[in-house]
mmCIF file of C-alpha atoms and ligand atoms in Angstrom:
data_model
loop_
_atom_site.group_PDB
_atom_site.id
_atom_site.type_symbol
_atom_site.label_atom_id
_atom_site.label_comp_id
_atom_site.label_asym_id
_atom_site.label_seq_id
_atom_site.Cartn_x
_atom_site.Cartn_y
_atom_site.Cartn_z
ATOM 1 C CA MET A 1 61.722 53.957 -17.320
ATOM 2 C CA GLN A 2 59.010 54.957 -19.764
ATOM 3 C CA ALA A 3 60.046 52.110 -22.014
ATOM 4 C CA GLU A 4 59.919 49.717 -19.070
ATOM 5 C CA LEU A 5 56.459 50.883 -18.090
ATOM 6 C CA SER A 6 55.239 50.556 -21.681
ATOM 7 C CA ALA A 7 56.574 46.976 -21.820
ATOM 8 C CA ILE A 8 54.844 46.164 -18.510
ATOM 9 C CA GLN A 9 51.594 47.633 -19.814
ATOM 10 C CA GLU A 10 51.768 45.606 -23.020
ATOM 11 C CA GLN A 11 52.480 42.345 -21.184
ATOM 12 C CA ALA A 12 49.862 42.995 -18.504
ATOM 13 C CA ILE A 13 47.154 43.700 -21.109
ATOM 14 C CA GLN A 14 48.049 40.519 -22.973
ATOM 15 C CA GLU A 15 47.881 38.463 -19.769
ATOM 16 C CA ILE A 16 44.657 40.049 -18.550
ATOM 17 C CA GLN A 17 42.884 39.524 -21.843
ATOM 18 C CA GLY A 18 44.106 35.926 -21.933
ATOM 19 C CA ALA A 19 42.700 35.146 -18.466
ATOM 20 C CA THR A 20 40.033 32.472 -18.708
ATOM 21 C CA SER A 21 38.494 32.573 -15.217
ATOM 22 C CA SER A 22 37.820 35.015 -12.372
ATOM 23 C CA PRO A 23 40.404 33.339 -10.057
ATOM 24 C CA ASP A 24 43.056 33.651 -12.848
ATOM 25 C CA LEU A 25 42.153 37.326 -13.173
ATOM 26 C CA GLU A 26 42.447 37.819 -9.420
ATOM 27 C CA GLU A 27 45.925 36.295 -9.551
ATOM 28 C CA LEU A 28 46.906 38.812 -12.238
ATOM 29 C CA ARG A 29 45.512 41.704 -10.209
ATOM 30 C CA LEU A 30 47.740 40.644 -7.315
ATOM 31 C CA LYS A 31 50.704 40.173 -9.679
ATOM 32 C CA TYR A 32 50.503 43.833 -10.702
ATOM 33 C CA PHE A 33 48.797 45.631 -7.815
ATOM 34 C CA GLY A 34 49.368 43.379 -4.779
ATOM 35 C CA LYS A 35 51.728 44.395 -1.946
ATOM 36 C CA LYS A 36 54.651 43.033 -3.901
ATOM 37 C CA GLY A 37 53.011 43.659 -7.270
ATOM 38 C CA VAL A 38 54.955 44.928 -10.272
ATOM 39 C CA VAL A 39 53.239 48.345 -10.417
ATOM 40 C CA THR A 40 53.346 48.694 -6.621
ATOM 41 C CA GLN A 41 57.121 48.192 -6.687
ATOM 42 C CA TYR A 42 57.465 51.039 -9.197
ATOM 43 C CA SER A 43 55.339 53.353 -7.020
ATOM 44 C CA ARG A 44 57.656 52.579 -4.103
ATOM 45 C CA LYS A 45 60.667 53.544 -6.200
ATOM 46 C CA LEU A 46 59.254 57.063 -6.730
ATOM 47 C CA GLY A 47 60.871 58.266 -3.483
ATOM 48 C CA THR A 48 64.312 57.497 -4.850
ATOM 49 C CA LEU A 49 63.836 59.724 -7.902
ATOM 50 C CA SER A 50 64.890 63.345 -8.250
ATOM 51 C CA ALA A 51 62.357 66.134 -7.688
ATOM 52 C CA GLU A 52 62.089 66.723 -11.453
ATOM 53 C CA GLU A 53 61.643 63.072 -12.418
ATOM 54 C CA ARG A 54 59.145 62.237 -9.667
ATOM 55 C CA PRO A 55 56.064 64.017 -11.040
ATOM 56 C CA VAL A 56 56.729 62.822 -14.550
ATOM 57 C CA VAL A 57 57.216 59.173 -13.563
ATOM 58 C CA GLY A 58 54.438 59.444 -10.963
ATOM 59 C CA LYS A 59 52.045 60.546 -13.677
ATOM 60 C CA MET A 60 53.164 57.698 -15.947
ATOM 61 C CA ILE A 61 52.576 55.144 -13.178
ATOM 62 C CA ASN A 62 49.120 56.624 -12.439
ATOM 63 C CA THR A 63 48.203 56.434 -16.107
ATOM 64 C CA LEU A 64 49.434 52.832 -16.247
ATOM 65 C CA ARG A 65 47.456 51.952 -13.100
ATOM 66 C CA ASP A 66 44.278 53.607 -14.387
ATOM 67 C CA HIS A 67 44.583 51.868 -17.726
ATOM 68 C CA LEU A 68 45.287 48.437 -16.306
ATOM 69 C CA GLU A 69 42.488 48.778 -13.764
ATOM 70 C CA GLU A 70 40.116 49.588 -16.598
ATOM 71 C CA VAL A 71 41.284 46.543 -18.571
ATOM 72 C CA LEU A 72 40.971 44.338 -15.448
ATOM 73 C CA LYS A 73 37.447 45.631 -14.830
ATOM 74 C CA THR A 74 36.329 45.031 -18.410
ATOM 75 C CA ARG A 75 37.813 41.534 -18.502
ATOM 76 C CA GLY A 76 36.305 40.828 -15.071
ATOM 77 C CA GLN A 77 32.836 41.767 -16.348
ATOM 78 C CA GLU A 78 33.259 39.611 -19.435
ATOM 79 C CA LEU A 79 34.367 36.610 -17.396
ATOM 80 C CA ALA A 80 31.570 37.099 -14.842
ATOM 81 C CA ARG A 81 29.000 37.064 -17.666
ATOM 82 C CA VAL A 82 30.466 33.934 -19.258
ATOM 83 C CA GLU A 83 30.656 32.177 -15.891
ATOM 84 C CA GLU A 84 27.099 33.096 -15.008
ATOM 85 C CA GLU A 85 25.817 31.793 -18.337
ATOM 86 C CA ALA A 86 27.714 28.532 -17.779
ATOM 87 C CA LYS A 87 26.185 28.245 -14.297
ATOM 88 C CA PHE A 88 22.665 28.806 -15.636
ATOM 89 C CA GLU A 89 23.280 26.193 -18.295
ATOM 90 C CA ARG A 90 24.535 23.729 -15.680
ATOM 91 C CA GLU A 91 21.608 24.330 -13.373
ATOM 92 C CA ARG A 92 18.923 24.688 -16.017
ATOM 93 C CA LEU A 93 15.507 23.515 -14.771
ATOM 94 C CA ASP A 94 12.771 22.646 -17.216
ATOM 95 C CA VAL A 95 9.789 23.734 -15.185
ATOM 96 C CA GLU A 96 7.457 22.428 -17.853
ATOM 97 C CA LEU A 97 8.716 18.839 -17.651
ATOM 98 C CA PRO A 98 5.841 16.649 -16.414
ATOM 99 C CA GLY A 99 6.500 15.531 -12.793
ATOM 100 C CA ARG A 100 6.971 11.925 -11.757
ATOM 101 C CA GLN A 101 3.549 10.582 -10.817
ATOM 102 C CA PRO A 102 3.440 8.841 -7.424
ATOM 103 C CA ARG A 103 2.076 5.315 -7.829
ATOM 104 C CA ARG A 104 -1.549 5.275 -6.674
ATOM 105 C CA GLY A 105 -2.540 2.707 -4.104
ATOM 106 C CA HIS A 106 -5.623 0.555 -4.566
ATOM 107 C CA PRO A 107 -7.490 -2.062 -2.560
ATOM 108 C CA HIS A 108 -6.146 -5.616 -2.436
ATOM 109 C CA PRO A 109 -8.296 -8.045 -4.499
ATOM 110 C CA LEU A 110 -9.432 -9.777 -1.282
ATOM 111 C CA GLN A 111 -10.583 -6.401 0.073
ATOM 112 C CA LEU A 112 -12.494 -5.773 -3.168
ATOM 113 C CA ILE A 113 -14.355 -9.070 -2.719
ATOM 114 C CA ILE A 114 -15.010 -8.386 0.983
ATOM 115 C CA GLN A 115 -16.330 -4.899 0.114
ATOM 116 C CA GLU A 116 -18.585 -6.199 -2.642
ATOM 117 C CA ILE A 117 -20.053 -9.022 -0.530
ATOM 118 C CA THR A 118 -20.489 -6.706 2.455
ATOM 119 C CA MET A 119 -22.280 -4.092 0.329
ATOM 120 C CA THR A 120 -24.689 -6.745 -0.978
ATOM 121 C CA PHE A 121 -25.665 -7.746 2.555
ATOM 122 C CA LEU A 122 -25.833 -4.137 3.775
ATOM 123 C CA GLY A 123 -28.405 -3.671 1.002
ATOM 124 C CA MET A 124 -30.476 -6.448 2.613
ATOM 125 C CA GLY A 125 -30.447 -4.748 6.019
ATOM 126 C CA PHE A 126 -27.469 -6.529 7.586
ATOM 127 C CA SER A 127 -24.815 -4.571 9.499
ATOM 128 C CA VAL A 128 -21.120 -5.309 9.987
ATOM 129 C CA ALA A 129 -19.847 -6.840 13.253
ATOM 130 C CA GLU A 130 -16.316 -7.687 14.330
ATOM 131 C CA GLY A 131 -14.631 -9.840 16.937
ATOM 132 C CA PRO A 132 -11.122 -10.583 18.241
ATOM 133 C CA GLU A 133 -8.681 -12.728 16.269
ATOM 134 C CA VAL A 134 -7.221 -14.070 19.523
ATOM 135 C CA GLU A 135 -10.272 -15.867 20.865
ATOM 136 C CA LEU A 136 -11.323 -17.811 23.925
ATOM 137 C CA ASP A 137 -11.834 -21.520 23.476
ATOM 138 C CA PHE A 138 -15.345 -20.909 24.853
ATOM 139 C CA TYR A 139 -16.428 -18.700 21.926
ATOM 140 C CA ASN A 140 -14.523 -20.556 19.210
ATOM 141 C CA PHE A 141 -15.801 -24.023 20.233
ATOM 142 C CA GLU A 142 -17.765 -24.513 23.487
ATOM 143 C CA ALA A 143 -20.555 -21.991 22.859
ATOM 144 C CA LEU A 144 -20.875 -23.230 19.290
ATOM 145 C CA ASN A 145 -21.800 -26.683 20.536
ATOM 146 C CA ILE A 146 -18.304 -28.086 20.021
ATOM 147 C CA PRO A 147 -17.320 -29.307 23.504
ATOM 148 C CA ALA A 148 -13.809 -30.616 24.304
ATOM 149 C CA GLU A 149 -13.233 -34.060 22.787
ATOM 150 C CA HIS A 150 -15.905 -33.353 20.127
ATOM 151 C CA PRO A 151 -14.655 -34.878 16.865
ATOM 152 C CA ALA A 152 -15.525 -31.610 15.023
ATOM 153 C CA ARG A 153 -12.524 -29.969 16.740
ATOM 154 C CA GLU A 154 -10.328 -32.102 14.533
ATOM 155 C CA MET A 155 -11.812 -30.456 11.436
ATOM 156 C CA HIS A 156 -10.227 -27.235 12.655
ATOM 157 C CA ASP A 157 -6.492 -27.659 13.153
ATOM 158 C CA SER A 158 -6.123 -24.927 15.738
ATOM 159 C CA LEU A 159 -3.243 -22.702 16.799
ATOM 160 C CA TYR A 160 -3.439 -22.412 20.601
ATOM 161 C CA ILE A 161 -1.783 -19.577 22.504
ATOM 162 C CA THR A 162 -2.593 -20.802 26.009
ATOM 163 C CA GLU A 163 -4.798 -23.673 27.160
ATOM 164 C CA ASN A 164 -7.830 -21.394 26.882
ATOM 165 C CA THR A 165 -6.964 -19.027 24.058
ATOM 166 C CA LEU A 166 -6.327 -19.645 20.404
ATOM 167 C CA LEU A 167 -6.231 -17.856 17.070
ATOM 168 C CA ARG A 168 -9.843 -18.145 15.946
ATOM 169 C CA THR A 169 -10.346 -20.913 13.398
ATOM 170 C CA HIS A 170 -13.496 -19.328 11.932
ATOM 171 C CA THR A 171 -15.614 -16.174 12.202
ATOM 172 C CA SER A 172 -18.468 -18.081 13.922
ATOM 173 C CA PRO A 173 -17.438 -17.036 17.492
ATOM 174 C CA VAL A 174 -18.643 -13.522 16.578
ATOM 175 C CA GLN A 175 -22.141 -15.052 16.389
ATOM 176 C CA ILE A 176 -22.095 -15.682 20.142
ATOM 177 C CA ARG A 177 -20.353 -12.406 21.042
ATOM 178 C CA THR A 178 -22.929 -10.397 19.063
ATOM 179 C CA MET A 179 -25.931 -12.304 20.410
ATOM 180 C CA GLU A 180 -24.673 -11.708 23.969
ATOM 181 C CA LYS A 181 -24.424 -8.001 23.204
ATOM 182 C CA LEU A 182 -27.777 -7.565 21.421
ATOM 183 C CA ASN A 183 -29.912 -9.928 23.522
ATOM 184 C CA PRO A 184 -32.970 -9.861 23.438
ATOM 185 C CA ASN A 185 -33.030 -7.838 20.183
ATOM 186 C CA PRO A 186 -33.039 -9.405 16.728
ATOM 187 C CA VAL A 187 -29.615 -9.930 15.116
ATOM 188 C CA ARG A 188 -28.782 -9.370 11.456
ATOM 189 C CA ILE A 189 -25.013 -9.227 10.971
ATOM 190 C CA ILE A 190 -22.252 -9.914 8.509
ATOM 191 C CA VAL A 191 -18.745 -10.583 9.896
ATOM 192 C CA PRO A 192 -15.754 -10.267 7.571
ATOM 193 C CA GLY A 193 -12.462 -11.253 9.188
ATOM 194 C CA ARG A 194 -9.190 -13.115 9.265
ATOM 195 C CA VAL A 195 -8.999 -16.681 10.580
ATOM 196 C CA TYR A 196 -6.163 -19.117 11.299
ATOM 197 C CA ARG A 197 -5.711 -22.868 10.923
ATOM 198 C CA ARG A 198 -2.756 -25.217 11.116
ATOM 199 C CA ASP A 199 -3.190 -26.014 7.407
ATOM 200 C CA ALA A 200 -0.165 -26.367 5.121
ATOM 201 C CA LEU A 201 0.074 -23.730 2.381
ATOM 202 C CA ASP A 202 -0.891 -25.165 -1.016
ATOM 203 C CA ALA A 203 -2.836 -24.031 -4.095
ATOM 204 C CA THR A 204 -6.179 -23.918 -2.251
ATOM 205 C CA HIS A 205 -5.219 -23.723 1.459
ATOM 206 C CA SER A 206 -3.517 -21.078 3.551
ATOM 207 C CA PRO A 207 -2.871 -21.070 7.313
ATOM 208 C CA ILE A 208 -4.247 -17.500 7.398
ATOM 209 C CA PHE A 209 -7.323 -16.783 5.316
ATOM 210 C CA HIS A 210 -10.540 -14.753 5.389
ATOM 211 C CA GLN A 211 -14.112 -15.689 6.024
ATOM 212 C CA ILE A 212 -17.411 -13.844 5.948
ATOM 213 C CA GLU A 213 -19.962 -14.990 8.458
ATOM 214 C CA GLY A 214 -23.647 -14.169 8.378
ATOM 215 C CA LEU A 215 -26.168 -14.469 11.221
ATOM 216 C CA LEU A 216 -29.828 -13.627 11.388
ATOM 217 C CA VAL A 217 -31.843 -14.280 14.561
ATOM 218 C CA ASP A 218 -35.442 -13.215 15.057
ATOM 219 C CA LYS A 219 -38.893 -14.649 15.636
ATOM 220 C CA ASP A 220 -40.291 -16.958 12.922
ATOM 221 C CA ILE A 221 -37.115 -17.304 10.855
ATOM 222 C CA THR A 222 -37.186 -20.398 8.661
ATOM 223 C CA PHE A 223 -34.815 -22.376 6.487
ATOM 224 C CA GLY A 224 -36.678 -20.829 3.537
ATOM 225 C CA ASP A 225 -35.458 -17.370 4.635
ATOM 226 C CA LEU A 226 -31.885 -18.675 4.530
ATOM 227 C CA LYS A 227 -32.364 -19.963 0.993
ATOM 228 C CA GLY A 228 -33.984 -16.678 -0.076
ATOM 229 C CA VAL A 229 -31.198 -14.482 1.325
ATOM 230 C CA LEU A 230 -28.455 -16.675 -0.144
ATOM 231 C CA THR A 231 -30.139 -16.800 -3.549
ATOM 232 C CA VAL A 232 -30.358 -12.984 -3.663
ATOM 233 C CA PHE A 233 -26.686 -12.746 -2.666
ATOM 234 C CA ILE A 234 -25.475 -15.378 -5.153
ATOM 235 C CA ARG A 235 -27.402 -13.908 -8.108
ATOM 236 C CA LYS A 236 -26.145 -10.422 -7.307
ATOM 237 C CA PHE A 237 -22.550 -11.521 -6.868
ATOM 238 C CA PHE A 238 -22.194 -14.284 -9.479
ATOM 239 C CA GLY A 239 -24.882 -13.323 -12.033
ATOM 240 C CA ALA A 240 -28.670 -13.328 -12.419
ATOM 241 C CA ASP A 241 -28.707 -16.588 -14.339
ATOM 242 C CA ARG A 242 -27.015 -18.645 -11.604
ATOM 243 C CA GLU A 243 -28.799 -21.539 -9.902
ATOM 244 C CA VAL A 244 -28.426 -22.307 -6.184
ATOM 245 C CA ARG A 245 -28.262 -25.843 -4.784
ATOM 246 C CA LEU A 246 -28.357 -26.860 -1.129
ATOM 247 C CA ARG A 247 -26.771 -30.178 -0.107
ATOM 248 C CA PRO A 248 -27.192 -31.729 3.344
ATOM 249 C CA SER A 249 -24.088 -31.323 5.497
ATOM 250 C CA PHE A 250 -23.010 -31.159 9.123
ATOM 251 C CA PHE A 251 -21.883 -28.338 11.419
ATOM 252 C CA PRO A 252 -22.300 -28.712 15.199
ATOM 253 C CA PHE A 253 -23.692 -25.149 15.481
ATOM 254 C CA THR A 254 -26.411 -25.445 12.820
ATOM 255 C CA GLU A 255 -29.265 -27.928 12.523
ATOM 256 C CA PRO A 256 -30.151 -28.749 9.826
ATOM 257 C CA SER A 257 -26.891 -27.880 8.063
ATOM 258 C CA THR A 258 -26.198 -27.445 4.404
ATOM 259 C CA GLU A 259 -23.427 -26.771 1.938
ATOM 260 C CA VAL A 260 -24.398 -24.351 -0.774
ATOM 261 C CA ASP A 261 -23.356 -24.716 -4.399
ATOM 262 C CA VAL A 262 -23.701 -22.224 -7.226
ATOM 263 C CA SER A 263 -24.129 -23.397 -10.818
ATOM 264 C CA CYS A 264 -20.927 -23.061 -12.818
ATOM 265 C CA VAL A 265 -20.376 -20.530 -15.629
ATOM 266 C CA CYS A 266 -20.172 -23.515 -18.004
ATOM 267 C CA GLN A 267 -23.935 -23.996 -17.390
ATOM 268 C CA GLY A 268 -23.595 -27.673 -16.683
ATOM 269 C CA GLN A 269 -21.434 -28.406 -19.720
ATOM 270 C CA GLY A 270 -18.585 -29.374 -17.376
ATOM 271 C CA CYS A 271 -15.279 -27.525 -17.122
ATOM 272 C CA ARG A 272 -12.018 -27.336 -15.162
ATOM 273 C CA ILE A 273 -13.377 -24.845 -12.614
ATOM 274 C CA CYS A 274 -16.270 -27.095 -11.525
ATOM 275 C CA LYS A 275 -14.258 -30.273 -12.133
ATOM 276 C CA ASN A 276 -16.957 -31.320 -14.628
ATOM 277 C CA THR A 277 -19.720 -31.364 -12.010
ATOM 278 C CA GLY A 278 -21.532 -28.197 -13.155
ATOM 279 C CA TRP A 279 -21.599 -26.920 -9.529
ATOM 280 C CA ILE A 280 -19.191 -24.995 -7.281
ATOM 281 C CA GLU A 281 -19.348 -25.134 -3.491
ATOM 282 C CA ILE A 282 -19.168 -21.687 -1.954
ATOM 283 C CA LEU A 283 -20.339 -21.793 1.641
ATOM 284 C CA GLY A 284 -21.590 -23.676 4.675
ATOM 285 C CA ALA A 285 -24.862 -22.707 6.362
ATOM 286 C CA GLY A 286 -27.845 -23.855 8.380
ATOM 287 C CA SER A 287 -30.474 -22.990 10.956
ATOM 288 C CA VAL A 288 -28.904 -21.872 14.223
ATOM 289 C CA HIS A 289 -28.774 -24.866 16.593
ATOM 290 C CA PRO A 290 -31.174 -24.444 19.581
ATOM 291 C CA LYS A 291 -28.224 -25.132 21.929
ATOM 292 C CA VAL A 292 -26.306 -22.195 20.411
ATOM 293 C CA LEU A 293 -29.311 -19.885 20.871
ATOM 294 C CA ALA A 294 -29.631 -21.060 24.451
ATOM 295 C CA MET A 295 -25.888 -20.468 25.073
ATOM 296 C CA ALA A 296 -26.433 -16.821 24.105
ATOM 297 C CA LYS A 297 -29.622 -16.723 26.232
ATOM 298 C CA TYR A 298 -32.102 -16.493 23.366
ATOM 299 C CA ASP A 299 -35.103 -18.725 24.077
ATOM 300 C CA PRO A 300 -35.088 -21.340 21.275
ATOM 301 C CA GLU A 301 -38.844 -21.717 21.728
ATOM 302 C CA VAL A 302 -39.323 -18.076 20.713
ATOM 303 C CA TYR A 303 -36.332 -17.268 18.520
ATOM 304 C CA SER A 304 -34.885 -19.008 15.509
ATOM 305 C CA GLY A 305 -32.302 -18.029 12.959
ATOM 306 C CA PHE A 306 -29.833 -18.987 10.300
ATOM 307 C CA ALA A 307 -26.088 -18.644 9.878
ATOM 308 C CA PHE A 308 -23.669 -19.057 7.023
ATOM 309 C CA GLY A 309 -19.932 -18.826 6.505
ATOM 310 C CA MET A 310 -17.853 -18.531 3.360
ATOM 311 C CA GLY A 311 -14.153 -18.523 2.492
ATOM 312 C CA VAL A 312 -13.239 -15.205 0.851
ATOM 313 C CA GLU A 313 -10.116 -16.512 -0.950
ATOM 314 C CA ARG A 314 -12.039 -19.337 -2.622
ATOM 315 C CA ILE A 315 -14.739 -16.909 -3.794
ATOM 316 C CA ALA A 316 -12.104 -14.445 -5.060
ATOM 317 C CA MET A 317 -10.428 -17.310 -6.958
ATOM 318 C CA LEU A 318 -13.754 -18.154 -8.624
ATOM 319 C CA ARG A 319 -14.518 -14.536 -9.449
ATOM 320 C CA TYR A 320 -11.117 -13.748 -10.980
ATOM 321 C CA GLY A 321 -10.198 -17.204 -12.339
ATOM 322 C CA ILE A 322 -7.148 -17.479 -10.032
ATOM 323 C CA THR A 323 -5.813 -21.012 -9.710
ATOM 324 C CA ASP A 324 -3.407 -20.576 -6.784
ATOM 325 C CA ILE A 325 -4.309 -18.993 -3.422
ATOM 326 C CA ARG A 326 -0.639 -18.042 -2.834
ATOM 327 C CA HIS A 327 -0.928 -15.172 -5.355
ATOM 328 C CA PHE A 328 -2.971 -13.250 -2.758
ATOM 329 C CA TYR A 329 -0.137 -13.177 -0.237
ATOM 330 C CA GLU A 330 3.001 -12.778 -2.320
ATOM 331 C CA ASN A 331 2.500 -9.053 -3.035
ATOM 332 C CA ASP A 332 3.779 -9.356 -6.585
ATOM 333 C CA PHE A 333 2.990 -6.003 -8.168
ATOM 334 C CA ARG A 334 2.365 -7.585 -11.572
ATOM 335 C CA PHE A 335 -0.457 -9.593 -9.993
ATOM 336 C CA LEU A 336 -1.866 -6.879 -7.735
ATOM 337 C CA SER A 337 -1.884 -4.103 -10.338
ATOM 338 C CA GLN A 338 -4.432 -6.068 -12.401
ATOM 339 C CA PHE A 339 -7.002 -5.202 -9.766
ATOM 340 C CA CYS A 340 -6.506 -1.432 -10.083
ATOM 341 C CA LEU A 341 -9.893 0.196 -10.535
HETATM 342 C C1 FA5 B 401 -16.585 -23.110 8.836
HETATM 343 O O1 FA5 B 401 -15.543 -22.537 9.167
HETATM 344 C C2 FA5 B 401 -17.900 -22.735 9.436
HETATM 345 N N1 FA5 B 401 -17.699 -21.842 10.535
HETATM 346 C C3 FA5 B 401 -18.793 -22.096 8.366
HETATM 347 C C4 FA5 B 401 -20.218 -21.981 8.813
HETATM 348 C C5 FA5 B 401 -20.657 -20.816 9.418
HETATM 349 C C6 FA5 B 401 -21.132 -23.015 8.629
HETATM 350 C C7 FA5 B 401 -21.985 -20.675 9.837
HETATM 351 C C8 FA5 B 401 -22.447 -22.904 9.055
HETATM 352 C C9 FA5 B 401 -22.861 -21.727 9.646
HETATM 353 P P1 FA5 B 401 -15.442 -24.635 7.034
HETATM 354 O O2 FA5 B 401 -14.437 -25.256 7.964
HETATM 355 O O3 FA5 B 401 -16.030 -25.507 5.995
HETATM 356 O O4 FA5 B 401 -16.640 -23.992 7.851
HETATM 357 O O5 FA5 B 401 -14.773 -23.357 6.342
HETATM 358 C C10 FA5 B 401 -15.528 -22.440 5.572
HETATM 359 C C11 FA5 B 401 -14.790 -22.076 4.288
HETATM 360 O O6 FA5 B 401 -13.507 -21.557 4.598
HETATM 361 C C12 FA5 B 401 -14.514 -23.236 3.358
HETATM 362 O O7 FA5 B 401 -15.632 -23.501 2.555
HETATM 363 C C13 FA5 B 401 -13.379 -22.722 2.534
HETATM 364 O O8 FA5 B 401 -13.863 -21.884 1.490
HETATM 365 C C14 FA5 B 401 -12.647 -21.848 3.510
HETATM 366 N N2 FA5 B 401 -11.414 -22.494 4.005
HETATM 367 C C15 FA5 B 401 -11.298 -23.491 4.920
HETATM 368 N N3 FA5 B 401 -10.014 -23.784 5.149
HETATM 369 C C16 FA5 B 401 -9.273 -22.961 4.369
HETATM 370 C C17 FA5 B 401 -7.876 -22.729 4.152
HETATM 371 N N4 FA5 B 401 -6.937 -23.389 4.827
HETATM 372 N N5 FA5 B 401 -7.491 -21.804 3.250
HETATM 373 C C18 FA5 B 401 -8.425 -21.074 2.586
HETATM 374 N N6 FA5 B 401 -9.741 -21.209 2.742
HETATM 375 C C19 FA5 B 401 -10.181 -22.147 3.620
#
């Protein structure tokens, strides 16, 4: 039996030291010490031995058990260390790696233009007013001296919601709404906002675009004040060397009316931007029509004023040299990221 036990010990040590993982080692532990394990079987046989043999064999089995348990423990520790190292390697985290930067947002180029224009007028004492985009026919047309059947309604291809409500075709209705609110105080407002027209989308037209309206109403306001304010704005926005030109025009809500041109960067040499004219049209304006003042219950004998309105997209196109209005709405990151501050 001693020889048998020695053979078992030799084989068990070989197997234990050859184990390559903790589960393999556990299997070997069961093979030798489990309920039906090799060493366990020998312990059970002790009862069948004679009284002289029993202590001798019992001692041999105990020695074998102690030895194998020691070898199992040592191998178990070795494997645990190797496995832990492998786990660390697998899960290694480089805490010094620079993180992924979230992409920073920035204002849309149209917002940049609106902000810049608004700031210029705030500096001249104007304040910002707003009005609804879904507007009553009364404010969009009637109160601005554009009665039903007036040919000027055709200039604005409108999107009606009901017979009486439409998506505003310009920011001018805010003139009336603000005058109603502030009456009889003076008015000095700038109105940035979105407007809607049944225009087909092309390089210079969009069915949804932005305008900035201006309105100043007080006593003794003249056409000269309009020219002065617009000249300050244009030189600040386009450059100190720019000239301003007023051409006669027509709007039902201003009298007299004018279209305002700014001299081109080519300084009259003629270029593609100004179509070789040396001038670029940027806004419509005029003295507030007495009928419009009266509609908002300002006495035209006492009060006078001026108003102007400009298309933000067209001004942004001039400022940034953009040749197609559609770039503003397509949200192409390659385009938008050029306006990152
Ligand atoms: C008006 O809308 C007047 N309310 C402006 C005004 C206000 C005049 C106060 C006098 C006093 P007009 O229809 O011309 O005017 O439009 C003003 C500007 O909006 C145009 O000069 C142009 O720059 C811009 N615009 C007009 N239609 C479109 C469009 N479909 N897409 C982009 N911009 C447009």
